[in-house]
mmCIF file of C-alpha atoms and ligand atoms in Angstrom:
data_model
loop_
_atom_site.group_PDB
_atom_site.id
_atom_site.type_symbol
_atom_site.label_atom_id
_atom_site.label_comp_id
_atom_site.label_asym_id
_atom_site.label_seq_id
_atom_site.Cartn_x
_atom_site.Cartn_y
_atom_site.Cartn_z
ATOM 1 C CA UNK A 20 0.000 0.000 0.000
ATOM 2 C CA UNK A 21 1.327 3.532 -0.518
ATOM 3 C CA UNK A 22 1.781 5.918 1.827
ATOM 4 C CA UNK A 23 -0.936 8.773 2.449
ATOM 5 C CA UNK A 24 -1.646 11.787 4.959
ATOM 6 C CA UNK A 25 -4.747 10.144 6.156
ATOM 7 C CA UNK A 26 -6.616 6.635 6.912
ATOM 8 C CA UNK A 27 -4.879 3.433 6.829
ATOM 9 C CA UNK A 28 -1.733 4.571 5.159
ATOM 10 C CA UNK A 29 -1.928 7.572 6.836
ATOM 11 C CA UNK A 30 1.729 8.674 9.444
ATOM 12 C CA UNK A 31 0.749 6.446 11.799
ATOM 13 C CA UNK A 32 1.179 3.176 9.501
ATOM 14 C CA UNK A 33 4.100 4.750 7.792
ATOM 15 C CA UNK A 34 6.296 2.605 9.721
ATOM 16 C CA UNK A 35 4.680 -0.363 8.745
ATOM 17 C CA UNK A 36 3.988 0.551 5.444
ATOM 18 C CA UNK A 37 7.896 1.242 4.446
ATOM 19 C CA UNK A 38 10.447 -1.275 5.374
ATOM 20 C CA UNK A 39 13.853 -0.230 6.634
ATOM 21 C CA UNK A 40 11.839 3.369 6.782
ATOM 22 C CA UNK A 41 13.005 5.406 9.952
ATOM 23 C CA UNK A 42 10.032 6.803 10.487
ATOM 24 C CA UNK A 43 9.776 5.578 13.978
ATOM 25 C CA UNK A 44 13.012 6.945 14.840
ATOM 26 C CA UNK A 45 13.934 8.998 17.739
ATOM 27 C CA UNK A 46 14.997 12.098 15.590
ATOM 28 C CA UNK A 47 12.712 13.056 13.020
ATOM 29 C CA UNK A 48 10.755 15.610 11.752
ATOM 30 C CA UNK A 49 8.676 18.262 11.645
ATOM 31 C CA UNK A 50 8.402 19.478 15.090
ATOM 32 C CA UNK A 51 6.927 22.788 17.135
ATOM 33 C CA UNK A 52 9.655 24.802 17.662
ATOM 34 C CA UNK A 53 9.422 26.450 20.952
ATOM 35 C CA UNK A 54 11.128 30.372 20.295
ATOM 36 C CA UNK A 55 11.918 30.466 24.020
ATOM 37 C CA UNK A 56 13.284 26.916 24.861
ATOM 38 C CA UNK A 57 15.724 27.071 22.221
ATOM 39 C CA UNK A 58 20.060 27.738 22.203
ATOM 40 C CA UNK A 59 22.557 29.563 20.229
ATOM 41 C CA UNK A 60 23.725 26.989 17.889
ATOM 42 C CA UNK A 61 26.744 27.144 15.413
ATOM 43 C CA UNK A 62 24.980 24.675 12.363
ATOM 44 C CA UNK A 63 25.641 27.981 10.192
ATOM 45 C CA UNK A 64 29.566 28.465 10.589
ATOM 46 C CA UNK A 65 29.604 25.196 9.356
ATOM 47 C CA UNK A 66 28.273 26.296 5.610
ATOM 48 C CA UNK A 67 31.815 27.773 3.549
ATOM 49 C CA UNK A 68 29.789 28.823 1.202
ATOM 50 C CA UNK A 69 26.210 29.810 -0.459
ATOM 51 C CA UNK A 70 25.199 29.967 -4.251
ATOM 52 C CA UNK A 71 22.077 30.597 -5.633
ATOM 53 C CA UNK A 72 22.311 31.670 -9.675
ATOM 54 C CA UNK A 73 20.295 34.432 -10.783
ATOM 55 C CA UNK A 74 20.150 32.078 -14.229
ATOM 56 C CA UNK A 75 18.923 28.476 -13.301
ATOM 57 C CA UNK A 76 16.724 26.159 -14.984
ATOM 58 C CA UNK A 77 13.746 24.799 -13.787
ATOM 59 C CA UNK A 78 13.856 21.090 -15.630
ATOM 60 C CA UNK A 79 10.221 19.506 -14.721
ATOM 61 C CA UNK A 80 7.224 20.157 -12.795
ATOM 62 C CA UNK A 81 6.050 17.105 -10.755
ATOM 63 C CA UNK A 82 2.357 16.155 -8.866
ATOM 64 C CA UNK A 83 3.735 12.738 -7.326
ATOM 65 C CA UNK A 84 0.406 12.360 -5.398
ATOM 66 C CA UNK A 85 1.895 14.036 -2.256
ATOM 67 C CA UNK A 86 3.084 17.446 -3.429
ATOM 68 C CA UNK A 87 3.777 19.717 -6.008
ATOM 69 C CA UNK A 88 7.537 19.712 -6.543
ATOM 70 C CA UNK A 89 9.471 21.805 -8.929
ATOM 71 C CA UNK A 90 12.700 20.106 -9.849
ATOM 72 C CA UNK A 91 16.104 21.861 -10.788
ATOM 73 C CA UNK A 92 19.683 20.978 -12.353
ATOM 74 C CA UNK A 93 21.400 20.676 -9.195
ATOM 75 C CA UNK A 94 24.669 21.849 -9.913
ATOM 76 C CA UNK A 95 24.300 25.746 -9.908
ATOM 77 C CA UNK A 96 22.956 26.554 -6.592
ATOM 78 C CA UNK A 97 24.621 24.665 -4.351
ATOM 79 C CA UNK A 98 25.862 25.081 -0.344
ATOM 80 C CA UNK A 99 28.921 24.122 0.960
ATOM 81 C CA UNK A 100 28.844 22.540 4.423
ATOM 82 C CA UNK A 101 31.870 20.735 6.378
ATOM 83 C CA UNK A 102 33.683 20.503 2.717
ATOM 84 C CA UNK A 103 31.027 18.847 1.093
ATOM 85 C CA UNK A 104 28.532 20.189 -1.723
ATOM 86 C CA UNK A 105 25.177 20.044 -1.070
ATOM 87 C CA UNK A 106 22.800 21.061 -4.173
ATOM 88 C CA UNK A 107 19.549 22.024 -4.485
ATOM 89 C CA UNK A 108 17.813 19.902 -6.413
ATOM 90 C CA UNK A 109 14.082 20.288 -5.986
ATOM 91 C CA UNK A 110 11.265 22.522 -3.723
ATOM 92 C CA UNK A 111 7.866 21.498 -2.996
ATOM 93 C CA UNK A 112 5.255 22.830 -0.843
ATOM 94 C CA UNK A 113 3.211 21.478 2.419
ATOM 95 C CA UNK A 114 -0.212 22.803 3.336
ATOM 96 C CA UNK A 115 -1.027 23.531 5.815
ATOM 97 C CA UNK A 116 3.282 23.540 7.271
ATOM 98 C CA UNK A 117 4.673 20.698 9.089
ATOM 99 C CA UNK A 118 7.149 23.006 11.455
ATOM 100 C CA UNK A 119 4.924 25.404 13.740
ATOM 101 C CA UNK A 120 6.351 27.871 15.652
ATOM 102 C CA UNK A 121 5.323 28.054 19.734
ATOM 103 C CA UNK A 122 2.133 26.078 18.340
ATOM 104 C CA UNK A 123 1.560 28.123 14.911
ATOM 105 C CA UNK A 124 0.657 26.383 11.893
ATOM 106 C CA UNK A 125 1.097 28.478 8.758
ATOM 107 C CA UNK A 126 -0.927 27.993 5.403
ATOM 108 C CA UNK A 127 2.021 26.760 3.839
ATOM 109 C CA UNK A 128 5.502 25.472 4.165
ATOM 110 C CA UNK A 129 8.197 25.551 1.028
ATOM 111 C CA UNK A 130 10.770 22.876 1.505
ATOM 112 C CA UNK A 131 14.292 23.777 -0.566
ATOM 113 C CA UNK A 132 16.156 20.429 -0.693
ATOM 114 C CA UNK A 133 19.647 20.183 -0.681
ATOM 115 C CA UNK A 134 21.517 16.895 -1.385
ATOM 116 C CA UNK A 135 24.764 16.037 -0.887
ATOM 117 C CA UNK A 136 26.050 12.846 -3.263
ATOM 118 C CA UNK A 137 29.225 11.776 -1.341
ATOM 119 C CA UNK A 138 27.677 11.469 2.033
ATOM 120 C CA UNK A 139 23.673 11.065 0.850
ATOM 121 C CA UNK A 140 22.813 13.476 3.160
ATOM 122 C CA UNK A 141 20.456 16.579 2.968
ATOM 123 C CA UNK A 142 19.918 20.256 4.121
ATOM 124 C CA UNK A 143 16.616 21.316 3.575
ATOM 125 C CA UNK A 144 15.469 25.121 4.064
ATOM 126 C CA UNK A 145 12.139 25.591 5.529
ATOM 127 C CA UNK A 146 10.251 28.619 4.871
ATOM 128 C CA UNK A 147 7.042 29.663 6.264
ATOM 129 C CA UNK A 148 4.069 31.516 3.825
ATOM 130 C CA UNK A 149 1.208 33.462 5.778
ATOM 131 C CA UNK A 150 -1.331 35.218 4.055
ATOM 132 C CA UNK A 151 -1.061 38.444 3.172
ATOM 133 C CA UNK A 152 0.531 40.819 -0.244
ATOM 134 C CA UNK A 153 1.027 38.424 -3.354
ATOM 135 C CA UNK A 154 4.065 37.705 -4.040
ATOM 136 C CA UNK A 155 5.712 38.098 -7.611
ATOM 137 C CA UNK A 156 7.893 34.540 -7.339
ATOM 138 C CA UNK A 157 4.702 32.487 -6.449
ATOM 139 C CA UNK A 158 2.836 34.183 -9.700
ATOM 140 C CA UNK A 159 6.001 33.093 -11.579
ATOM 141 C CA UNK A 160 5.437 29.356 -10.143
ATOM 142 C CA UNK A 161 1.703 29.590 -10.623
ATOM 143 C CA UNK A 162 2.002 30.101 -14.405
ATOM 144 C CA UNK A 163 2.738 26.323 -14.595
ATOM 145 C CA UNK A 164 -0.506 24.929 -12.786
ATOM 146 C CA UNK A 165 -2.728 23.430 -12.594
ATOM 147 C CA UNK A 166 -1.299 19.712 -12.545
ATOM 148 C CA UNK A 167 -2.273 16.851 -12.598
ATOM 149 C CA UNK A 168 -1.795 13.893 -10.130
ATOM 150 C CA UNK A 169 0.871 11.681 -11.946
ATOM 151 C CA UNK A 170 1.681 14.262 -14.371
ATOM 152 C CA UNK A 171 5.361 15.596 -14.996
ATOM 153 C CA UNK A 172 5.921 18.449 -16.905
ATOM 154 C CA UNK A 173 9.021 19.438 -19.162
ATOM 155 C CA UNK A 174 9.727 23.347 -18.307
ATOM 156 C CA UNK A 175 13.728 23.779 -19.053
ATOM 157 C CA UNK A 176 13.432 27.526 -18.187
ATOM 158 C CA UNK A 177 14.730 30.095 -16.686
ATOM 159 C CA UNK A 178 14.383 30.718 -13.118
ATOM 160 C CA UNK A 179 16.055 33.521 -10.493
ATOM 161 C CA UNK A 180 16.493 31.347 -7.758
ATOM 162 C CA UNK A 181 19.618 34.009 -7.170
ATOM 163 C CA UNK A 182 16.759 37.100 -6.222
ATOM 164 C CA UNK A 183 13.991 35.078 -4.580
ATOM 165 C CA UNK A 184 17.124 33.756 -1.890
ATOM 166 C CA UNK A 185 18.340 37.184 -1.383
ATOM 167 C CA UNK A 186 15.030 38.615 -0.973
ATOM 168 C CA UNK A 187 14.743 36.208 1.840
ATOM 169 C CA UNK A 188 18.333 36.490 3.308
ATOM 170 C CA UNK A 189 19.628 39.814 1.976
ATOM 171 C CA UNK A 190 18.312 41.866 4.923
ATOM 172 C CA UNK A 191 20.585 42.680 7.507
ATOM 173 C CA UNK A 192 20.000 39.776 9.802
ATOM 174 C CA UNK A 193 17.822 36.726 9.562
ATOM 175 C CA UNK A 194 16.381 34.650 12.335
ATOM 176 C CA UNK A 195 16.623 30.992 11.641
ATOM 177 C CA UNK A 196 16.088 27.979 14.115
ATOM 178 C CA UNK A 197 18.687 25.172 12.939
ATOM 179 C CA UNK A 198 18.083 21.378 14.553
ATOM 180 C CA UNK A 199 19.450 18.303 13.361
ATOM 181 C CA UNK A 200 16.113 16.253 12.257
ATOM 182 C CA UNK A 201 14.535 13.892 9.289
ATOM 183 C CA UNK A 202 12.644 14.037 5.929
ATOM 184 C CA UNK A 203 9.032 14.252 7.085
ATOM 185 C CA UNK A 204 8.171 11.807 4.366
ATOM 186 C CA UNK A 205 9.106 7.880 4.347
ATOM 187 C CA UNK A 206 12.244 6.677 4.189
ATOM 188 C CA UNK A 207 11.987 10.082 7.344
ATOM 189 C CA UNK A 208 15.684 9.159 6.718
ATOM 190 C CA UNK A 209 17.166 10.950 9.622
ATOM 191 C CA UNK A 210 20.421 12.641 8.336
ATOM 192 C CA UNK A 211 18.802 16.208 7.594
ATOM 193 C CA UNK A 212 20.175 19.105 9.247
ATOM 194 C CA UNK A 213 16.892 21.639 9.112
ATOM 195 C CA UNK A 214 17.423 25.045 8.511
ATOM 196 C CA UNK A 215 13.746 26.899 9.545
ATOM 197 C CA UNK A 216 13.364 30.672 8.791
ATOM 198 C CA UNK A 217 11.580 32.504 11.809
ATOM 199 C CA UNK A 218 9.932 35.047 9.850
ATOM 200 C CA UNK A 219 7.447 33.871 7.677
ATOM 201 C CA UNK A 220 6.852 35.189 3.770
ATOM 202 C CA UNK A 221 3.591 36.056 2.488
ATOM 203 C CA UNK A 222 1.482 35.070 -0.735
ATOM 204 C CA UNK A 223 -2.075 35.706 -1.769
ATOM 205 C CA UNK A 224 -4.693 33.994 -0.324
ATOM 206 C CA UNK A 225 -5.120 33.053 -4.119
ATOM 207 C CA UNK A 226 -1.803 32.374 -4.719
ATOM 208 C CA UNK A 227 -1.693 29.749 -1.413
ATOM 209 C CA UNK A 228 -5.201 28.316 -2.639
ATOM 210 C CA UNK A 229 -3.750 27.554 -6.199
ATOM 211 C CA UNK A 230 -1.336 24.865 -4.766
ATOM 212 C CA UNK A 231 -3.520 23.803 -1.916
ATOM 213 C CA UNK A 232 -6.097 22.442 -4.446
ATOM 214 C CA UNK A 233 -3.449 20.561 -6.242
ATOM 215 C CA UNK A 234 -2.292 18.668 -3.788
ATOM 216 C CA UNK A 235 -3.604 16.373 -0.842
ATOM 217 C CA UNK A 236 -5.754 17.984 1.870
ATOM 218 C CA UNK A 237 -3.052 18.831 4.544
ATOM 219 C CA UNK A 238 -0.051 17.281 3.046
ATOM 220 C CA UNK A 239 1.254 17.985 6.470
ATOM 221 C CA UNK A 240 2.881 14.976 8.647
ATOM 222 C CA UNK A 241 1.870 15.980 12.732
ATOM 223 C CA UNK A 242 4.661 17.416 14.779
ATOM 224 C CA UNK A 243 7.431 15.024 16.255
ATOM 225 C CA UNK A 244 9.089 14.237 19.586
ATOM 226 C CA UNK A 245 12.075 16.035 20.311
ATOM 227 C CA UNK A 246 13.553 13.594 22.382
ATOM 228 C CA UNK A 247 17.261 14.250 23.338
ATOM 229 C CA UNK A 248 17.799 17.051 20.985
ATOM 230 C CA UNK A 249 18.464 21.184 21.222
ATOM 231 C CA UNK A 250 17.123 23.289 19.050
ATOM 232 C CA UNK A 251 19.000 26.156 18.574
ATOM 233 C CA UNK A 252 18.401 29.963 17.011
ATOM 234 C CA UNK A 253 21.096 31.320 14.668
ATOM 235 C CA UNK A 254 21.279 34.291 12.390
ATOM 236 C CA UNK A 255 21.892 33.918 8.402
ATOM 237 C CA UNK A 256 23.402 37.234 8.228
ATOM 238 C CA UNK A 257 27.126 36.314 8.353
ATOM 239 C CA UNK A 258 26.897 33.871 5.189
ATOM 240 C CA UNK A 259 26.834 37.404 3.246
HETATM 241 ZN ZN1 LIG B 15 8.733 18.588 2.498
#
């Protein structure tokens, strides 16, 4: 049986319906982050470097049943963390979001995956949406919808993922809480180090309904344990 968000291959059976899967591990993710129970952390220091092109390429559009996930040649945009190259190979979007903030659930969640080859290991960027003033990148994305479950679509084109990153991180200092975590989808392989901006972005209640309809009704997975870990706060700002 596949997975699902709800019913009998809903989170709860995800364990059983994915063999090997982690998803009953003791580290995974999403999870409410608590602003004042968390710690200075030092994940950032740890990144050597940062490149998002203002010229990448969007290769394919993908509804895999689960999300909408827009797919990029990897090699351009790209961090570098402990020596090794992570790229960013795909986004896709969660609604309502899997991380809340001191209990907050936000219409939607953007997940920028980064994937590193040597070590098959990932940093993914979280960023929160609320609703409020359109915004011009989502209208870009939005030209490409609606589709279909099962449907991929060929785009090759051009894509600023250069200005949409610095719009986000080019102001003088960014919050960000940084805690070592999992995919929130099986495998939930747990070698992710998360990367969760505090400020959320806005888009049109339009613009957040546009995706929502395409995808399953809260594509969301509920908000994990925290066990033995510390989640820390960190600022973005020294990266440029
Ligand atoms: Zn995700």
């Amino acid at each position: 049986m596949k997975w699902d968000y709800s019913g009998e291959s809903g989170p709860e059976h995800w364990v059983q319906l994915e063999q090997d899967s982690e998803c009953d591990g003791l580290h995974q993710s999403p999870i409410n982050i608590i602003d004042v129970e968390t710690s200075p952390g030092n994940f950032l220091g740890k990144i050597d470097e940062m490149i998002y092109e203002d010229e990448t390429t969007i290769r394919s559009i993908t509804n895999n049943g689960h999300t909408i996930q827009y797919n990029f040649d990897g090699d351009l945009n790209t961090m570098e963390y402990e020596g090794k190259k992570f790229k960013m190979i795909q986004f896709h979007f969660h609604a309502l979001s899997e991380h809340t903030i001191n209990g907050v659930r936000y219409p939607l969640e953007i997940h920028l995956v980064h994937h590193c080859e040597e070590t098959d290991s990932y940093i993914v960027l979280a960023l929160l949406v609320q609703q409020g003033e359109p915004d011009p990148t989502f209208t870009f994305l939005d030209n490409y919808l609606p589709i279909q479950v099962g449907e991929t679509l060929e785009i090759n084109e051009s894509y600023n993922l250069g200005s949409k990153v610095s719009d986000i991180f080019g102001m003088d200092s960014v919050d960000v809480f940084t805690y070592e975590g999992s995919l929130t989808t099986p495998p939930c392989t747990q070698d992710v180090l998360w990367i969760v901006v505090k400020n959320a972005s806005s888009a049109s209640p339009a613009q957040i309904e546009a995706l929502q309809t395409l995808m399953p009704k809260n594509n969301y997975r509920d908000t994990q344990e925290i066990n033995d870990r510390d989640i820390h706060h960190e600022k973005m700002r020294e990266l440029f």
